[in-house]
Amino acid sequence: MENPIVKLTNVSKTYNLYRKKSDILLDMFSFNQKKKTFSALKNISFEVFKGETIGIIGINGSGKSTLSNILAEIAPPTSGEITVKGDPSLVAISAGLNNFVTGRENIELKCLMHGLKKKEIEEITPAIIDFADLGDFIDQPIKSYSSGMKSRLGFAISVHVQPDILVVDEALSVGDNTFYQKCTDKFDEFKAQGKTIFFISHSLPQVQSISDKILWLNFGRVELFGETKEVAEKYKKFTSWFNSLSNKEKKEYRYEKLRNQISNGKEEPVLTKRYARHRKKNHSKHHIVQLSILLLLFLFSTFLMFIENPLQALDNSFNNKGDEKLVSQVEKGEPVQELSPEDILNMDGWIIVNESSIYKNIDTREKVEDLAFGTKVNILEEETRQNFYKVEVNGISGYLSKNDLLIIDQAEQITSDLKIEDFIDIFPRRISNSYEFFISLLGSDLEELRKTTQGITNEYLNDDGQLIVEYSYENIAYITDNNKVGTLQINEIDFNNSVIEEIMNEAFIKSVDGTLYCLSLENYYVYLDSIQKEMKISLR
Amino acid sequence: MKTVLNTIKQQFLYFPLILRVALYETKSKYQMHFLGILWQFINPLLQVGVYWFVFGVGIRNGVPIEGTPFFIWLLVGLIPWFFISPTIVQGSNSIYSKINLVSKMKFPVSILPSITIMSNIFGFLITLLILAVVMIVYGIPVNIYILQLPYYLVCLFMLLYSITIFTSTISALIRDFQLLVQTSMRLLFFMTPILWSVNEFPERYHTIIQLNPFAYIVNGFRDSLLNSTWFYEDWRTTLYFWSLTILILFLGALLHENYKNKFVDYL
């Protein structure tokens, strides 16, 4: 005996009856254990062999359409097993046509979705159009079709995509005789090719004329399955009995049967179902493990996002303590009070007030010279008596108040990694292109400066006797000393830029009032004045 | 893991089918309109115009941003977004809108989101070409960093598929979700650094902005075309992006696998 092409064993299909929308949600997370269900099909078993035409018959609500969906493998059965060998194709009245596009495009789309290639589609389209016999309507949107037209088109497409199993659900009941004749011819053709057809209808004469066997469904159960003649006779008897009932009796009969189909979810755990659930549980355990691994990875990566420089942070947590001490010492930057004479010789003093004075004599306070912020002095010795240092600067020696000085070990003097290039953004626009040229002139002679540059607008001596060469068009000036170009002063520095902050952080000395900063670069000293908004650059 | 791999395998297995249906969809999409395929360009063009006028000319006074003319800078961010946003909104609806059609035949439902992505890719590629022309006109130099653009495209497709397989499954079951997706996309447009730059925010907000996976994509496009940064230089964000994408993909594929046969029952 050959193998059956379609085999159903104990197939049941139950639908959940929800009262509210929220019940669906609860059901999805399977919280709702006590639910009302409706068994559209219950324990259906039958076998169908190659080349058979099966008629499925039954009154309204007997589960015919549900069975057709299961046969076409559109909806899975709730429990039980179904094996179908080959490609099923379903023809129904509302056969999944797109209402807004034309018939021709629907043919293309449906064929595409059945996996046909463009060329194949072009080949079968004329045959489909011819079979559907829609005339000019083929280029009209589906919404203008009559129900007969729709079902004709649906049928035509379904039979032309070469299915192995054809499931026809009520589709022919809307067609006229001519079309019906066409279809039966097509069925005969299919039969000759050895294909299996399921023909679903509640019209007995139609079923009788087409089928080899009939399956009679009654309220979700197989009433009878056998040769056409035998089943047709019994079904005829049943319908005439049913029709002879009074309306009230009919209603009662239906009600009785329907009540059997509805359950409140208390009984029934079918064996097959339990088996399925067990397997599923094992499956979902794997999923939960994998999911939690992924979730952990995600949380870890999120956590990483919030740590600046994770590798460094890790490193720091190991060698934390030593570093901290060092940092705090550097940051404080207070004048060192007690120093031995040998220490002092290795150290530089830096003026950290806006202006300080150097005195010849401590007692008379006789001034020798004023010193600006950021001037470097050599410390000769400590004058403990009155909190003064004896210092030497530019060949002049004198006394300087300890409070005006910051003493830094030469070895510890921090050189910043910043470069002049980093400042471009804060320079005024006019010199941002040519700043390199202006800086290169530092250290040259005054004469050379006058020769090589254009646009000098003013030259004057300042209070300290230095010659200032001004380029007001470029917003810069040079400060010269003894005919040497010593310092470049850039005005109108843009203080609304993050570079400023960086400079302030990198500065190795700050004025006590926090307005002046001095930065030591590889070859230059950079002074920043936050009040005047100017920057001075001089060679080291 | 098997479920996820299977889902991905299906995308490749049915790739010709995806391509054919997507082509058909793009063709038929604009057929009802008189201007037809032109709408594919009119729409983004109008939007770019308005954003450029309001944000570039108006709020920014036409000042270049990060050394690039604002118009170009905006375009590089907006073009991926013009692809992302409709794809996610339509993709979330892809199962629901097609289930009637698809349920009457044997059809791999998991490729429906891919079809949406694919049918939007055509327009996206064309706008990318336009962008290339505009960049040449503006004289923006192209450097070696453009080589990482394919990487970001892969990121983009992976993220889009992960999100759409997840959202399309949920919104087929719970219709409210579709509305949520639409609203979120509208909000995300402003939460993603498209009209503004991350650097304009104080440092402490940078990380929070980067938690948005679309920010990774948009910044990635700018890094490839305008700036000079490799994607692995910010390996933390890269790690974060991929772990998030894979997590969503995993959730989406599992959920889809669970419900793929039951969609008909839930309608």
Tab-separated table of C-alpha atoms in Angstrom, chain A residues 170-470:
chain	number	residue	atom	x	y	z
A	170	GLU	CA	-16.516	27.564	-1.160
A	171	ALA	CA	-14.929	29.452	-4.014
A	172	LEU	CA	-17.120	27.980	-6.681
A	173	SER	CA	-20.434	28.752	-5.063
A	174	VAL	CA	-20.300	32.303	-6.389
A	175	GLY	CA	-19.361	31.378	-9.934
A	176	ASP	CA	-21.922	30.872	-12.672
A	177	ASN	CA	-22.420	27.702	-14.680
A	178	THR	CA	-19.917	28.535	-17.380
A	179	PHE	CA	-17.191	29.128	-14.865
A	180	TYR	CA	-18.224	26.103	-12.885
A	181	GLN	CA	-17.861	23.993	-15.988
A	182	LYS	CA	-14.419	25.431	-16.586
A	183	CYS	CA	-13.421	24.525	-13.060
A	184	THR	CA	-14.595	20.956	-13.216
A	185	ASP	CA	-12.623	20.604	-16.419
A	186	LYS	CA	-9.588	21.907	-14.607
A	187	PHE	CA	-10.217	19.494	-11.745
A	188	ASP	CA	-10.324	16.629	-14.190
A	189	GLU	CA	-7.044	17.829	-15.620
A	190	PHE	CA	-5.559	17.885	-12.134
A	191	LYS	CA	-6.879	14.454	-11.383
A	192	ALA	CA	-5.310	13.162	-14.551
A	193	GLN	CA	-1.996	14.611	-13.353
A	194	GLY	CA	-2.431	12.672	-10.117
A	195	LYS	CA	-2.945	15.713	-7.905
A	196	THR	CA	-5.008	15.771	-4.756
A	197	ILE	CA	-7.969	18.097	-4.414
A	198	PHE	CA	-9.983	19.046	-1.361
A	199	PHE	CA	-13.304	20.502	-2.313
A	200	ILE	CA	-15.155	22.255	0.470
A	201	SER	CA	-18.760	23.274	0.076
A	202	HIS	CA	-22.161	23.006	1.679
A	203	SER	CA	-23.746	22.322	-1.663
A	204	LEU	CA	-24.192	18.581	-1.901
A	205	PRO	CA	-24.812	18.332	-5.673
A	206	GLN	CA	-21.558	20.151	-6.431
A	207	VAL	CA	-19.587	17.993	-4.029
A	208	GLN	CA	-21.229	14.855	-5.343
A	209	SER	CA	-20.350	15.538	-8.945
A	210	ILE	CA	-16.688	16.260	-8.266
A	211	SER	CA	-15.524	14.061	-5.403
A	212	ASP	CA	-14.411	10.478	-5.082
A	213	LYS	CA	-14.895	10.524	-1.323
A	214	ILE	CA	-16.761	12.750	1.063
A	215	LEU	CA	-15.815	13.840	4.569
A	216	TRP	CA	-18.829	14.925	6.571
A	217	LEU	CA	-18.044	17.321	9.378
A	218	ASN	CA	-20.582	18.027	12.049
A	219	PHE	CA	-19.769	20.542	14.774
A	220	GLY	CA	-16.071	19.876	14.838
A	221	ARG	CA	-16.147	16.097	14.542
A	222	VAL	CA	-15.973	13.708	11.646
A	223	GLU	CA	-19.441	12.329	11.273
A	224	LEU	CA	-18.663	10.098	8.354
A	225	PHE	CA	-15.856	9.551	5.846
A	226	GLY	CA	-16.366	7.245	2.907
A	227	GLU	CA	-17.448	6.744	-0.666
A	228	THR	CA	-19.397	9.595	-2.226
A	229	LYS	CA	-22.621	7.740	-2.704
A	230	GLU	CA	-22.850	6.403	0.821
A	231	VAL	CA	-22.043	9.656	2.609
A	232	ALA	CA	-24.185	11.721	0.276
A	233	GLU	CA	-27.196	9.651	1.076
A	234	LYS	CA	-26.732	9.894	4.819
A	235	TYR	CA	-26.032	13.636	4.617
A	236	LYS	CA	-29.177	14.127	2.573
A	237	LYS	CA	-31.143	12.341	5.238
A	238	PHE	CA	-29.576	14.458	7.934
A	239	THR	CA	-30.301	17.735	6.213
A	240	SER	CA	-33.883	16.842	5.476
A	241	TRP	CA	-34.311	15.825	9.110
A	242	PHE	CA	-32.659	19.022	10.234
A	243	ASN	CA	-34.801	21.104	7.933
A	244	SER	CA	-37.944	19.463	9.170
A	245	LEU	CA	-37.246	20.680	12.676
A	246	SER	CA	-39.059	23.757	13.837
A	247	ASN	CA	-36.967	26.877	14.236
A	248	LYS	CA	-36.945	26.469	17.970
A	249	GLU	CA	-35.783	22.885	17.784
A	250	LYS	CA	-33.063	23.824	15.311
A	251	LYS	CA	-31.842	26.445	17.712
A	252	GLU	CA	-31.817	24.009	20.580
A	253	TYR	CA	-29.907	21.423	18.567
A	254	ARG	CA	-27.293	23.968	17.597
A	255	TYR	CA	-27.026	25.315	21.098
A	256	GLU	CA	-26.548	21.833	22.500
A	257	LYS	CA	-23.787	21.039	20.042
A	258	LEU	CA	-22.059	24.371	20.494
A	259	ARG	CA	-22.034	23.986	24.251
A	260	ASN	CA	-20.078	20.790	23.818
A	261	GLN	CA	-17.487	22.701	21.864
A	262	ILE	CA	-16.958	25.377	24.477
A	263	SER	CA	-14.858	24.541	27.470
A	264	ASN	CA	-13.785	26.532	30.462
A	265	GLY	CA	-10.319	25.093	30.459
A	266	LYS	CA	-10.806	22.786	33.411
A	267	GLU	CA	-10.695	19.346	31.804
A	268	GLU	CA	-8.863	17.991	28.842
A	269	PRO	CA	-5.053	18.121	29.168
A	270	VAL	CA	-4.569	15.925	26.136
A	271	LEU	CA	-1.567	13.659	26.157
A	272	THR	CA	-0.020	15.032	23.018
A	273	LYS	CA	-0.330	18.503	24.359
A	274	ARG	CA	1.500	17.679	27.537
A	275	TYR	CA	4.289	16.138	25.546
A	276	ALA	CA	4.601	19.240	23.443
A	277	ARG	CA	4.699	21.436	26.483
A	278	HIS	CA	7.451	19.417	28.048
A	279	ARG	CA	9.637	19.757	25.016
A	280	LYS	CA	8.954	23.418	24.873
A	281	LYS	CA	10.024	23.888	28.459
A	282	ASN	CA	13.401	22.352	27.776
A	283	HIS	CA	13.751	24.582	24.795
A	284	SER	CA	12.890	27.752	26.607
A	285	LYS	CA	15.389	26.951	29.350
A	286	HIS	CA	18.170	27.251	26.767
A	287	HIS	CA	16.695	30.459	25.556
A	288	ILE	CA	16.540	31.948	29.004
A	289	VAL	CA	20.209	31.143	29.615
A	290	GLN	CA	21.240	32.649	26.280
A	291	LEU	CA	19.046	35.648	26.823
A	292	SER	CA	20.511	36.361	30.231
A	293	ILE	CA	24.049	36.086	28.838
A	294	LEU	CA	23.191	38.638	26.187
A	295	LEU	CA	21.503	40.833	28.729
A	296	LEU	CA	24.571	40.721	30.957
A	297	LEU	CA	26.795	41.600	28.027
A	298	PHE	CA	24.525	44.506	27.224
A	299	LEU	CA	24.510	45.767	30.804
A	300	PHE	CA	28.272	45.397	31.004
A	301	SER	CA	28.798	47.399	27.832
A	302	THR	CA	26.398	50.058	29.075
A	303	PHE	CA	28.321	50.216	32.317
A	304	LEU	CA	31.570	50.629	30.383
A	305	MET	CA	30.102	53.580	28.542
A	306	PHE	CA	29.873	55.491	31.790
A	307	ILE	CA	33.492	55.023	32.796
A	308	GLU	CA	36.050	57.368	31.350
A	309	ASN	CA	39.071	55.496	30.111
A	310	PRO	CA	38.196	52.086	31.514
A	311	LEU	CA	41.695	50.664	31.221
A	312	GLN	CA	43.150	53.561	33.123
A	313	ALA	CA	40.420	53.397	35.712
A	314	LEU	CA	41.294	49.764	36.288
A	315	ASP	CA	44.933	50.634	36.570
A	316	ASN	CA	44.233	53.439	39.002
A	317	SER	CA	42.243	51.268	41.328
A	318	PHE	CA	45.369	49.151	41.797
A	319	ASN	CA	47.978	51.862	42.327
A	320	ASN	CA	45.638	54.329	43.812
A	321	LYS	CA	47.275	55.525	46.983
A	322	GLY	CA	50.728	56.476	45.752
A	323	ASP	CA	49.306	58.612	42.999
A	324	GLU	CA	46.949	60.501	45.175
A	325	LYS	CA	49.672	61.902	47.367
A	326	LEU	CA	51.664	63.097	44.425
A	327	VAL	CA	48.726	64.792	42.843
A	328	SER	CA	47.741	66.647	45.949
A	329	GLN	CA	51.212	68.023	46.394
A	330	VAL	CA	51.432	69.335	42.898
A	331	GLU	CA	47.957	70.751	42.946
A	332	LYS	CA	48.331	72.737	46.096
A	333	GLY	CA	51.232	74.724	44.717
A	334	GLU	CA	51.644	76.803	47.835
A	335	PRO	CA	54.881	78.547	48.544
A	336	VAL	CA	57.171	76.115	50.259
A	337	GLN	CA	58.082	77.565	53.632
A	338	GLU	CA	61.021	75.755	55.115
A	339	LEU	CA	63.818	75.077	52.718
A	340	SER	CA	67.421	74.300	53.358
A	341	PRO	CA	69.968	76.560	51.576
A	342	GLU	CA	71.106	73.741	49.308
A	343	ASP	CA	67.561	73.118	48.163
A	344	ILE	CA	66.989	76.686	47.283
A	345	LEU	CA	69.917	76.777	44.924
A	346	ASN	CA	68.214	74.246	42.685
A	347	MET	CA	64.941	76.073	42.580
A	348	ASP	CA	63.348	78.834	40.590
A	349	GLY	CA	61.025	81.396	42.018
A	350	TRP	CA	58.091	82.617	40.001
A	351	ILE	CA	56.153	85.791	40.613
A	352	ILE	CA	52.534	84.795	41.185
A	353	VAL	CA	50.972	88.200	41.808
A	354	ASN	CA	49.991	90.658	39.126
A	355	GLU	CA	52.856	92.922	40.090
A	356	SER	CA	55.546	92.640	42.685
A	357	SER	CA	58.368	94.936	43.664
A	358	ILE	CA	61.983	94.151	44.294
A	359	TYR	CA	63.599	96.141	47.114
A	360	LYS	CA	67.163	97.165	47.642
A	361	ASN	CA	66.736	97.404	51.329
A	362	ILE	CA	64.096	95.622	53.377
A	363	ASP	CA	63.931	98.195	56.099
A	364	THR	CA	63.603	101.309	53.958
A	365	ARG	CA	61.577	99.545	51.270
A	366	GLU	CA	63.605	101.216	48.569
A	367	LYS	CA	62.280	99.939	45.261
A	368	VAL	CA	64.611	98.813	42.536
A	369	GLU	CA	62.173	97.531	39.948
A	370	ASP	CA	58.637	96.231	39.437
A	371	LEU	CA	58.270	92.626	38.344
A	372	ALA	CA	55.287	91.333	36.398
A	373	PHE	CA	53.478	88.051	36.834
A	374	GLY	CA	55.401	85.043	35.638
A	375	THR	CA	58.857	86.537	35.917
A	376	LYS	CA	61.477	83.963	36.833
A	377	VAL	CA	63.930	84.876	39.588
A	378	ASN	CA	67.010	83.185	40.973
A	379	ILE	CA	66.829	82.725	44.695
A	380	LEU	CA	70.108	83.480	46.381
A	381	GLU	CA	69.271	83.022	50.036
A	382	GLU	CA	66.427	83.095	52.476
A	383	GLU	CA	65.974	86.124	54.666
A	384	THR	CA	64.041	84.479	57.472
A	385	ARG	CA	63.738	87.604	59.536
A	386	GLN	CA	60.939	89.260	57.651
A	387	ASN	CA	59.676	86.641	55.266
A	388	PHE	CA	61.772	87.802	52.349
A	389	TYR	CA	64.004	86.117	49.836
A	390	LYS	CA	67.118	87.613	48.472
A	391	VAL	CA	66.817	87.177	44.723
A	392	GLU	CA	68.570	88.007	41.505
A	393	VAL	CA	66.825	88.872	38.269
A	394	ASN	CA	68.215	90.354	35.054
A	395	GLY	CA	71.422	91.229	36.795
A	396	ILE	CA	69.700	93.127	39.578
A	397	SER	CA	69.608	91.735	43.052
A	398	GLY	CA	67.261	92.639	45.866
A	399	TYR	CA	64.626	91.440	48.256
A	400	LEU	CA	61.246	90.038	47.375
A	401	SER	CA	58.303	89.189	49.586
A	402	LYS	CA	57.866	85.452	50.119
A	403	ASN	CA	54.122	85.732	49.493
A	404	ASP	CA	54.687	86.951	45.966
A	405	LEU	CA	56.753	83.948	45.015
A	406	LEU	CA	56.093	80.344	44.137
A	407	ILE	CA	59.133	78.144	44.398
A	408	ILE	CA	59.303	75.190	42.104
A	409	ASP	CA	62.024	72.622	41.744
A	410	GLN	CA	63.515	72.902	38.283
A	411	ALA	CA	63.146	69.189	37.797
A	412	GLU	CA	59.505	69.297	38.702
A	413	GLN	CA	58.576	72.184	36.520
A	414	ILE	CA	55.746	70.811	34.447
A	415	THR	CA	56.046	71.214	30.718
A	416	SER	CA	52.710	71.012	29.032
A	417	ASP	CA	52.028	68.756	26.061
A	418	LEU	CA	50.057	71.489	24.349
A	419	LYS	CA	51.444	72.999	21.185
A	420	ILE	CA	50.994	76.439	19.729
A	421	GLU	CA	48.889	74.809	16.984
A	422	ASP	CA	46.323	73.885	19.624
A	423	PHE	CA	45.607	77.561	20.183
A	424	ILE	CA	44.532	78.381	16.628
A	425	ASP	CA	40.884	78.278	17.589
A	426	ILE	CA	41.233	81.018	20.153
A	427	PHE	CA	43.371	83.330	18.047
A	428	PRO	CA	41.610	86.166	16.272
A	429	ARG	CA	40.737	85.148	12.744
A	430	ARG	CA	43.198	87.448	10.998
A	431	ILE	CA	46.250	85.682	12.255
A	432	SER	CA	44.987	82.138	12.521
A	433	ASN	CA	46.538	81.438	9.123
A	434	SER	CA	49.784	83.295	9.617
A	435	TYR	CA	50.519	82.775	13.306
A	436	GLU	CA	53.496	80.558	12.481
A	437	PHE	CA	55.178	83.367	10.631
A	438	PHE	CA	54.696	85.797	13.491
A	439	ILE	CA	56.009	83.337	16.048
A	440	SER	CA	59.029	82.534	13.937
A	441	LEU	CA	60.113	86.155	14.280
A	442	LEU	CA	60.605	85.786	18.018
A	443	GLY	CA	64.264	86.166	18.893
A	444	SER	CA	65.154	88.136	15.769
A	445	ASP	CA	66.538	91.675	15.675
A	446	LEU	CA	64.325	94.713	15.653
A	447	GLU	CA	65.738	95.752	12.309
A	448	GLU	CA	64.948	92.404	10.801
A	449	LEU	CA	61.435	92.631	12.142
A	450	ARG	CA	60.890	95.983	10.548
A	451	LYS	CA	62.231	94.713	7.256
A	452	THR	CA	60.323	91.489	6.954
A	453	THR	CA	56.907	92.597	8.143
A	454	GLN	CA	54.387	94.993	6.755
A	455	GLY	CA	51.554	96.763	8.459
A	456	ILE	CA	53.311	98.208	11.519
A	457	THR	CA	50.864	100.788	12.789
A	458	ASN	CA	52.644	102.137	15.849
A	459	GLU	CA	55.856	101.962	17.810
A	460	TYR	CA	56.218	103.296	21.326
A	461	LEU	CA	58.116	102.866	24.556
A	462	ASN	CA	56.216	101.500	27.535
A	463	ASP	CA	56.760	102.302	31.207
A	464	ASP	CA	59.468	99.700	31.533
A	465	GLY	CA	61.393	101.159	28.651
A	466	GLN	CA	60.551	98.387	26.244
A	467	LEU	CA	59.785	99.180	22.637
A	468	ILE	CA	56.364	97.994	21.544
A	469	VAL	CA	55.786	97.353	17.856
A	470	GLU	CA	52.113	97.289	17.118
